[in-house]
JSON list of C-alpha atoms in Angstrom, two decimals:
[
{"chain": "A", "resi": 1, "resn": "MET", "atom": "CA", "xyz": [-10.35, 8.99, -14.75]},
{"chain": "A", "resi": 2, "resn": "THR", "atom": "CA", "xyz": [-6.88, 8.02, -13.60]},
{"chain": "A", "resi": 3, "resn": "ARG", "atom": "CA", "xyz": [-6.14, 8.30, -9.75]},
{"chain": "A", "resi": 4, "resn": "ARG", "atom": "CA", "xyz": [-3.43, 9.55, -8.20]},
{"chain": "A", "resi": 5, "resn": "VAL", "atom": "CA", "xyz": [-2.47, 6.97, -5.22]},
{"chain": "A", "resi": 6, "resn": "PHE", "atom": "CA", "xyz": [0.79, 6.47, -3.07]},
{"chain": "A", "resi": 7, "resn": "TYR", "atom": "CA", "xyz": [2.03, 2.75, -2.55]},
{"chain": "A", "resi": 8, "resn": "SER", "atom": "CA", "xyz": [3.02, 2.21, 0.93]},
{"chain": "A", "resi": 9, "resn": "PHE", "atom": "CA", "xyz": [5.41, -1.14, 1.01]},
{"chain": "A", "resi": 10, "resn": "HIS", "atom": "CA", "xyz": [7.97, -2.42, 3.62]},
{"chain": "A", "resi": 11, "resn": "TYR", "atom": "CA", "xyz": [11.00, -1.03, 0.95]},
{"chain": "A", "resi": 12, "resn": "LYS", "atom": "CA", "xyz": [13.59, -3.99, 1.64]},
{"chain": "A", "resi": 13, "resn": "PRO", "atom": "CA", "xyz": [12.16, -6.93, 0.73]},
{"chain": "A", "resi": 14, "resn": "ASP", "atom": "CA", "xyz": [9.17, -6.19, -1.24]},
{"chain": "A", "resi": 15, "resn": "ASN", "atom": "CA", "xyz": [10.23, -3.24, -3.31]},
{"chain": "A", "resi": 16, "resn": "TRP", "atom": "CA", "xyz": [10.63, -5.91, -6.88]},
{"chain": "A", "resi": 17, "resn": "ARG", "atom": "CA", "xyz": [7.31, -6.88, -5.93]},
{"chain": "A", "resi": 18, "resn": "ALA", "atom": "CA", "xyz": [6.43, -2.94, -5.87]},
{"chain": "A", "resi": 19, "resn": "SER", "atom": "CA", "xyz": [7.51, -2.27, -8.88]},
{"chain": "A", "resi": 20, "resn": "GLN", "atom": "CA", "xyz": [5.71, -4.95, -10.36]},
{"chain": "A", "resi": 21, "resn": "VAL", "atom": "CA", "xyz": [2.08, -3.54, -9.04]},
{"chain": "A", "resi": 22, "resn": "ARG", "atom": "CA", "xyz": [3.58, -0.13, -9.69]},
{"chain": "A", "resi": 23, "resn": "ASN", "atom": "CA", "xyz": [4.09, -0.52, -13.28]},
{"chain": "A", "resi": 24, "resn": "ILE", "atom": "CA", "xyz": [1.00, -1.68, -14.78]},
{"chain": "A", "resi": 25, "resn": "GLY", "atom": "CA", "xyz": [0.01, 1.68, -15.89]},
{"chain": "A", "resi": 26, "resn": "LYS", "atom": "CA", "xyz": [-3.45, 1.72, -15.18]},
{"chain": "A", "resi": 27, "resn": "VAL", "atom": "CA", "xyz": [-3.13, 4.52, -12.41]},
{"chain": "A", "resi": 28, "resn": "GLU", "atom": "CA", "xyz": [-0.63, 7.08, -11.74]},
{"chain": "A", "resi": 29, "resn": "GLY", "atom": "CA", "xyz": [1.77, 6.31, -8.26]},
{"chain": "A", "resi": 30, "resn": "ASN", "atom": "CA", "xyz": [3.91, 8.15, -6.22]},
{"chain": "A", "resi": 31, "resn": "LYS", "atom": "CA", "xyz": [7.04, 8.25, -8.02]},
{"chain": "A", "resi": 32, "resn": "PRO", "atom": "CA", "xyz": [9.89, 6.04, -5.83]},
{"chain": "A", "resi": 33, "resn": "ALA", "atom": "CA", "xyz": [12.83, 6.66, -4.42]},
{"chain": "A", "resi": 34, "resn": "SER", "atom": "CA", "xyz": [15.75, 5.77, -5.21]},
{"chain": "A", "resi": 35, "resn": "ASP", "atom": "CA", "xyz": [18.05, 3.83, -2.48]},
{"chain": "A", "resi": 36, "resn": "ASN", "atom": "CA", "xyz": [20.12, 6.36, -3.08]},
{"chain": "A", "resi": 37, "resn": "ASP", "atom": "CA", "xyz": [17.24, 9.28, -2.62]},
{"chain": "A", "resi": 38, "resn": "TRP", "atom": "CA", "xyz": [15.57, 7.04, 0.38]},
{"chain": "A", "resi": 39, "resn": "GLU", "atom": "CA", "xyz": [19.02, 6.53, 1.69]},
{"chain": "A", "resi": 40, "resn": "THR", "atom": "CA", "xyz": [19.13, 11.05, 2.02]},
{"chain": "A", "resi": 41, "resn": "VAL", "atom": "CA", "xyz": [15.62, 10.72, 3.53]},
{"chain": "A", "resi": 42, "resn": "THR", "atom": "CA", "xyz": [16.59, 8.69, 6.20]},
{"chain": "A", "resi": 43, "resn": "LYS", "atom": "CA", "xyz": [19.58, 9.95, 7.16]},
{"chain": "A", "resi": 44, "resn": "GLY", "atom": "CA", "xyz": [17.30, 13.42, 8.28]},
{"chain": "A", "resi": 45, "resn": "GLY", "atom": "CA", "xyz": [15.74, 10.80, 10.80]},
{"chain": "A", "resi": 46, "resn": "ASP", "atom": "CA", "xyz": [12.05, 10.96, 11.50]},
{"chain": "A", "resi": 47, "resn": "LYS", "atom": "CA", "xyz": [11.49, 14.33, 10.87]},
{"chain": "A", "resi": 48, "resn": "ALA", "atom": "CA", "xyz": [12.89, 13.97, 7.63]},
{"chain": "A", "resi": 49, "resn": "ILE", "atom": "CA", "xyz": [11.00, 11.07, 7.07]},
{"chain": "A", "resi": 50, "resn": "GLN", "atom": "CA", "xyz": [7.96, 11.70, 7.92]},
{"chain": "A", "resi": 51, "resn": "LYS", "atom": "CA", "xyz": [8.06, 15.24, 5.98]},
{"chain": "A", "resi": 52, "resn": "TRP", "atom": "CA", "xyz": [8.78, 13.12, 3.05]},
{"chain": "A", "resi": 53, "resn": "ILE", "atom": "CA", "xyz": [5.37, 11.16, 3.55]},
{"chain": "A", "resi": 54, "resn": "ASP", "atom": "CA", "xyz": [3.34, 13.82, 3.89]},
{"chain": "A", "resi": 55, "resn": "ASP", "atom": "CA", "xyz": [4.87, 15.64, 0.48]},
{"chain": "A", "resi": 56, "resn": "GLN", "atom": "CA", "xyz": [4.04, 11.85, -1.35]},
{"chain": "A", "resi": 57, "resn": "LEU", "atom": "CA", "xyz": [-0.11, 11.73, -0.17]},
{"chain": "A", "resi": 58, "resn": "ASN", "atom": "CA", "xyz": [-0.48, 15.32, -0.70]},
{"chain": "A", "resi": 59, "resn": "GLY", "atom": "CA", "xyz": [-2.62, 15.21, -3.52]},
{"chain": "A", "resi": 60, "resn": "ARG", "atom": "CA", "xyz": [-3.60, 11.24, -3.56]},
{"chain": "A", "resi": 61, "resn": "SER", "atom": "CA", "xyz": [-6.20, 10.20, -3.78]},
{"chain": "A", "resi": 62, "resn": "CYS", "atom": "CA", "xyz": [-6.00, 6.92, -2.78]},
{"chain": "A", "resi": 63, "resn": "THR", "atom": "CA", "xyz": [-3.14, 4.48, -0.38]},
{"chain": "A", "resi": 64, "resn": "ILE", "atom": "CA", "xyz": [-2.60, 1.53, -1.22]},
{"chain": "A", "resi": 65, "resn": "VAL", "atom": "CA", "xyz": [-1.07, -0.77, 1.01]},
{"chain": "A", "resi": 66, "resn": "LEU", "atom": "CA", "xyz": [0.88, -3.34, -0.72]},
{"chain": "A", "resi": 67, "resn": "ILE", "atom": "CA", "xyz": [1.13, -6.38, 1.85]},
{"chain": "A", "resi": 68, "resn": "GLY", "atom": "CA", "xyz": [4.11, -8.37, 1.96]},
{"chain": "A", "resi": 69, "resn": "GLU", "atom": "CA", "xyz": [5.44, -10.79, 4.53]},
{"chain": "A", "resi": 70, "resn": "ASN", "atom": "CA", "xyz": [7.00, -8.15, 7.45]},
{"chain": "A", "resi": 71, "resn": "THR", "atom": "CA", "xyz": [5.08, -5.04, 6.14]},
{"chain": "A", "resi": 72, "resn": "ALA", "atom": "CA", "xyz": [2.38, -5.31, 9.39]},
{"chain": "A", "resi": 73, "resn": "GLY", "atom": "CA", "xyz": [3.27, -3.79, 12.54]},
{"chain": "A", "resi": 74, "resn": "ARG", "atom": "CA", "xyz": [6.09, -1.43, 10.80]},
{"chain": "A", "resi": 75, "resn": "LYS", "atom": "CA", "xyz": [6.45, 1.91, 11.93]},
{"chain": "A", "resi": 76, "resn": "TRP", "atom": "CA", "xyz": [5.70, 4.07, 8.55]},
{"chain": "A", "resi": 77, "resn": "ILE", "atom": "CA", "xyz": [3.63, 1.75, 7.43]},
{"chain": "A", "resi": 78, "resn": "LYS", "atom": "CA", "xyz": [1.26, 2.21, 10.17]},
{"chain": "A", "resi": 79, "resn": "TYR", "atom": "CA", "xyz": [1.61, 6.33, 9.40]},
{"chain": "A", "resi": 80, "resn": "GLU", "atom": "CA", "xyz": [1.05, 6.30, 5.85]},
{"chain": "A", "resi": 81, "resn": "ILE", "atom": "CA", "xyz": [-2.32, 4.31, 7.14]},
{"chain": "A", "resi": 82, "resn": "GLU", "atom": "CA", "xyz": [-3.11, 6.95, 9.65]},
{"chain": "A", "resi": 83, "resn": "LYS", "atom": "CA", "xyz": [-2.46, 9.64, 7.84]},
{"chain": "A", "resi": 84, "resn": "SER", "atom": "CA", "xyz": [-4.31, 8.24, 4.81]},
{"chain": "A", "resi": 85, "resn": "TRP", "atom": "CA", "xyz": [-7.03, 7.68, 6.76]},
{"chain": "A", "resi": 86, "resn": "ASN", "atom": "CA", "xyz": [-7.72, 10.59, 8.84]},
{"chain": "A", "resi": 87, "resn": "ASP", "atom": "CA", "xyz": [-6.67, 12.82, 5.23]},
{"chain": "A", "resi": 88, "resn": "GLY", "atom": "CA", "xyz": [-9.58, 11.29, 4.25]},
{"chain": "A", "resi": 89, "resn": "LYS", "atom": "CA", "xyz": [-8.11, 8.53, 1.11]},
{"chain": "A", "resi": 90, "resn": "GLY", "atom": "CA", "xyz": [-9.84, 5.76, 0.27]},
{"chain": "A", "resi": 91, "resn": "LEU", "atom": "CA", "xyz": [-7.09, 2.71, 1.87]},
{"chain": "A", "resi": 92, "resn": "LEU", "atom": "CA", "xyz": [-6.62, -0.70, 0.54]},
{"chain": "A", "resi": 93, "resn": "GLY", "atom": "CA", "xyz": [-4.84, -3.75, 0.66]},
{"chain": "A", "resi": 94, "resn": "ILE", "atom": "CA", "xyz": [-3.32, -5.92, -2.21]},
{"chain": "A", "resi": 95, "resn": "TYR", "atom": "CA", "xyz": [-1.24, -8.98, -1.08]},
{"chain": "A", "resi": 96, "resn": "ILE", "atom": "CA", "xyz": [1.95, -9.19, -2.89]},
{"chain": "A", "resi": 97, "resn": "HIS", "atom": "CA", "xyz": [3.01, -12.58, -1.39]},
{"chain": "A", "resi": 98, "resn": "ASN", "atom": "CA", "xyz": [2.68, -14.18, -4.27]},
{"chain": "A", "resi": 99, "resn": "LEU", "atom": "CA", "xyz": [4.62, -12.36, -6.96]},
{"chain": "A", "resi": 100, "resn": "LYS", "atom": "CA", "xyz": [8.22, -12.96, -7.49]},
{"chain": "A", "resi": 101, "resn": "ASN", "atom": "CA", "xyz": [11.66, -10.84, -6.24]},
{"chain": "A", "resi": 102, "resn": "SER", "atom": "CA", "xyz": [14.53, -10.15, -8.06]},
{"chain": "A", "resi": 103, "resn": "ALA", "atom": "CA", "xyz": [15.93, -13.39, -6.68]},
{"chain": "A", "resi": 104, "resn": "GLY", "atom": "CA", "xyz": [12.41, -15.67, -8.43]},
{"chain": "A", "resi": 105, "resn": "GLU", "atom": "CA", "xyz": [11.09, -16.44, -4.50]},
{"chain": "A", "resi": 106, "resn": "GLN", "atom": "CA", "xyz": [7.81, -15.12, -3.29]},
{"chain": "A", "resi": 107, "resn": "SER", "atom": "CA", "xyz": [7.23, -15.12, 0.26]},
{"chain": "A", "resi": 108, "resn": "ASN", "atom": "CA", "xyz": [5.23, -15.96, 2.91]},
{"chain": "A", "resi": 109, "resn": "LYS", "atom": "CA", "xyz": [1.53, -14.63, 3.96]},
{"chain": "A", "resi": 110, "resn": "GLY", "atom": "CA", "xyz": [1.87, -11.65, 6.31]},
{"chain": "A", "resi": 111, "resn": "LYS", "atom": "CA", "xyz": [-0.69, -10.47, 8.75]},
{"chain": "A", "resi": 112, "resn": "ASN", "atom": "CA", "xyz": [-3.16, -7.62, 7.82]},
{"chain": "A", "resi": 113, "resn": "PRO", "atom": "CA", "xyz": [-1.78, -4.51, 8.52]},
{"chain": "A", "resi": 114, "resn": "PHE", "atom": "CA", "xyz": [-5.23, -2.68, 9.17]},
{"chain": "A", "resi": 115, "resn": "ASP", "atom": "CA", "xyz": [-5.67, -5.15, 12.38]},
{"chain": "A", "resi": 116, "resn": "ASP", "atom": "CA", "xyz": [-2.99, -2.84, 14.49]},
{"chain": "A", "resi": 117, "resn": "PHE", "atom": "CA", "xyz": [-6.03, 0.02, 14.39]},
{"chain": "A", "resi": 118, "resn": "THR", "atom": "CA", "xyz": [-9.17, 0.33, 15.87]},
{"chain": "A", "resi": 119, "resn": "MET", "atom": "CA", "xyz": [-12.47, 3.10, 15.08]},
{"chain": "A", "resi": 120, "resn": "GLN", "atom": "CA", "xyz": [-12.94, 5.39, 18.08]},
{"chain": "A", "resi": 121, "resn": "ARG", "atom": "CA", "xyz": [-16.65, 6.43, 17.18]},
{"chain": "A", "resi": 122, "resn": "ASP", "atom": "CA", "xyz": [-17.27, 2.80, 17.09]},
{"chain": "A", "resi": 123, "resn": "ASN", "atom": "CA", "xyz": [-14.64, 0.35, 18.47]},
{"chain": "A", "resi": 124, "resn": "LYS", "atom": "CA", "xyz": [-14.52, -1.51, 14.90]},
{"chain": "A", "resi": 125, "resn": "LYS", "atom": "CA", "xyz": [-10.63, -2.72, 13.82]},
{"chain": "A", "resi": 126, "resn": "LEU", "atom": "CA", "xyz": [-10.23, -0.79, 11.02]},
{"chain": "A", "resi": 127, "resn": "SER", "atom": "CA", "xyz": [-9.73, -4.18, 8.80]},
{"chain": "A", "resi": 128, "resn": "SER", "atom": "CA", "xyz": [-13.59, -4.55, 9.36]},
{"chain": "A", "resi": 129, "resn": "ILE", "atom": "CA", "xyz": [-13.91, -1.46, 7.01]},
{"chain": "A", "resi": 130, "resn": "VAL", "atom": "CA", "xyz": [-10.76, -1.17, 5.20]},
{"chain": "A", "resi": 131, "resn": "LYS", "atom": "CA", "xyz": [-10.77, -4.01, 1.76]},
{"chain": "A", "resi": 132, "resn": "THR", "atom": "CA", "xyz": [-7.62, -5.94, 1.56]},
{"chain": "A", "resi": 133, "resn": "TYR", "atom": "CA", "xyz": [-7.55, -8.38, -1.66]},
{"chain": "A", "resi": 134, "resn": "ASP", "atom": "CA", "xyz": [-5.17, -11.86, -2.29]},
{"chain": "A", "resi": 135, "resn": "PRO", "atom": "CA", "xyz": [-4.90, -12.12, -5.46]},
{"chain": "A", "resi": 136, "resn": "PRO", "atom": "CA", "xyz": [-6.62, -16.58, -5.72]},
{"chain": "A", "resi": 137, "resn": "TYR", "atom": "CA", "xyz": [-3.12, -17.93, -7.73]},
{"chain": "A", "resi": 138, "resn": "THR", "atom": "CA", "xyz": [0.00, -18.78, -6.56]},
{"chain": "A", "resi": 139, "resn": "THR", "atom": "CA", "xyz": [1.63, -18.16, -9.82]},
{"chain": "A", "resi": 140, "resn": "SER", "atom": "CA", "xyz": [3.95, -14.90, -10.08]},
{"chain": "A", "resi": 141, "resn": "LYS", "atom": "CA", "xyz": [2.18, -14.13, -13.30]},
{"chain": "A", "resi": 142, "resn": "ASN", "atom": "CA", "xyz": [-1.22, -15.20, -12.80]},
{"chain": "A", "resi": 143, "resn": "VAL", "atom": "CA", "xyz": [-1.08, -12.73, -9.28]},
{"chain": "A", "resi": 144, "resn": "TYR", "atom": "CA", "xyz": [0.38, -10.20, -11.56]},
{"chain": "A", "resi": 145, "resn": "ASP", "atom": "CA", "xyz": [-2.59, -10.27, -14.25]},
{"chain": "A", "resi": 146, "resn": "TYR", "atom": "CA", "xyz": [-5.56, -10.46, -11.68]},
{"chain": "A", "resi": 147, "resn": "ILE", "atom": "CA", "xyz": [-4.18, -7.62, -9.71]},
{"chain": "A", "resi": 148, "resn": "SER", "atom": "CA", "xyz": [-3.84, -5.98, -13.41]},
{"chain": "A", "resi": 149, "resn": "GLU", "atom": "CA", "xyz": [-7.34, -6.77, -14.02]},
{"chain": "A", "resi": 150, "resn": "HIS", "atom": "CA", "xyz": [-8.66, -5.36, -10.70]},
{"chain": "A", "resi": 151, "resn": "ILE", "atom": "CA", "xyz": [-6.83, -2.63, -9.45]},
{"chain": "A", "resi": 152, "resn": "GLU", "atom": "CA", "xyz": [-9.15, 0.21, -10.96]},
{"chain": "A", "resi": 153, "resn": "ASP", "atom": "CA", "xyz": [-11.72, -0.94, -9.43]},
{"chain": "A", "resi": 154, "resn": "TRP", "atom": "CA", "xyz": [-10.17, -1.80, -6.11]},
{"chain": "A", "resi": 155, "resn": "ILE", "atom": "CA", "xyz": [-9.05, 2.22, -5.90]},
{"chain": "A", "resi": 156, "resn": "GLU", "atom": "CA", "xyz": [-13.04, 2.55, -6.82]},
{"chain": "A", "resi": 157, "resn": "THR", "atom": "CA", "xyz": [-14.39, 0.90, -3.99]},
{"chain": "A", "resi": 158, "resn": "ALA", "atom": "CA", "xyz": [-12.00, 1.88, -1.31]},
{"chain": "A", "resi": 159, "resn": "ILE", "atom": "CA", "xyz": [-12.48, 5.81, -2.25]},
{"chain": "A", "resi": 160, "resn": "GLN", "atom": "CA", "xyz": [-15.91, 4.62, -2.27]},
{"chain": "A", "resi": 161, "resn": "ILE", "atom": "CA", "xyz": [-15.69, 3.39, 1.11]},
{"chain": "A", "resi": 162, "resn": "ARG", "atom": "CA", "xyz": [-13.90, 6.60, 3.08]},
{"chain": "A", "resi": 163, "resn": "ASN", "atom": "CA", "xyz": [-16.34, 9.29, 1.99]},
{"chain": "A", "resi": 164, "resn": "ASP", "atom": "CA", "xyz": [-19.32, 7.53, 3.37]},
{"chain": "A", "resi": 165, "resn": "TYR", "atom": "CA", "xyz": [-17.35, 5.80, 6.31]}
]
């Protein structure tokens, strides 16, 4: 069963890395916004951005946060995480710092964005519930292959975790 997922990531520094994961082809992801489309959305302000995110999340069963060096703490990443969780969607994180960008560069590992949330019902950090995956390789191709090999299982696990919580 092909799952429909939403990819959450810090656009400017990580869009090249994110496109690699999105193009794996094992899951159906949200359509990427072109630079021009995104510029149009952002000109509409916070309400337009929120509406665009909400529309993109509609009909998705899981949100994959692609974690780069500066992903954690960003306003719209936090909104996407909170909205996804509150809407009952599976949620997972994949560290992408060892994938190369368009200039052939890797980056530093970022903080876990799920650390920013504490669950009201049991005072647990969301990071203790939501799984994150850090491919155990430093070579970009090996990282890509590892993600490709495991992403479908990670999605199913995320959906099961959310259903059980």
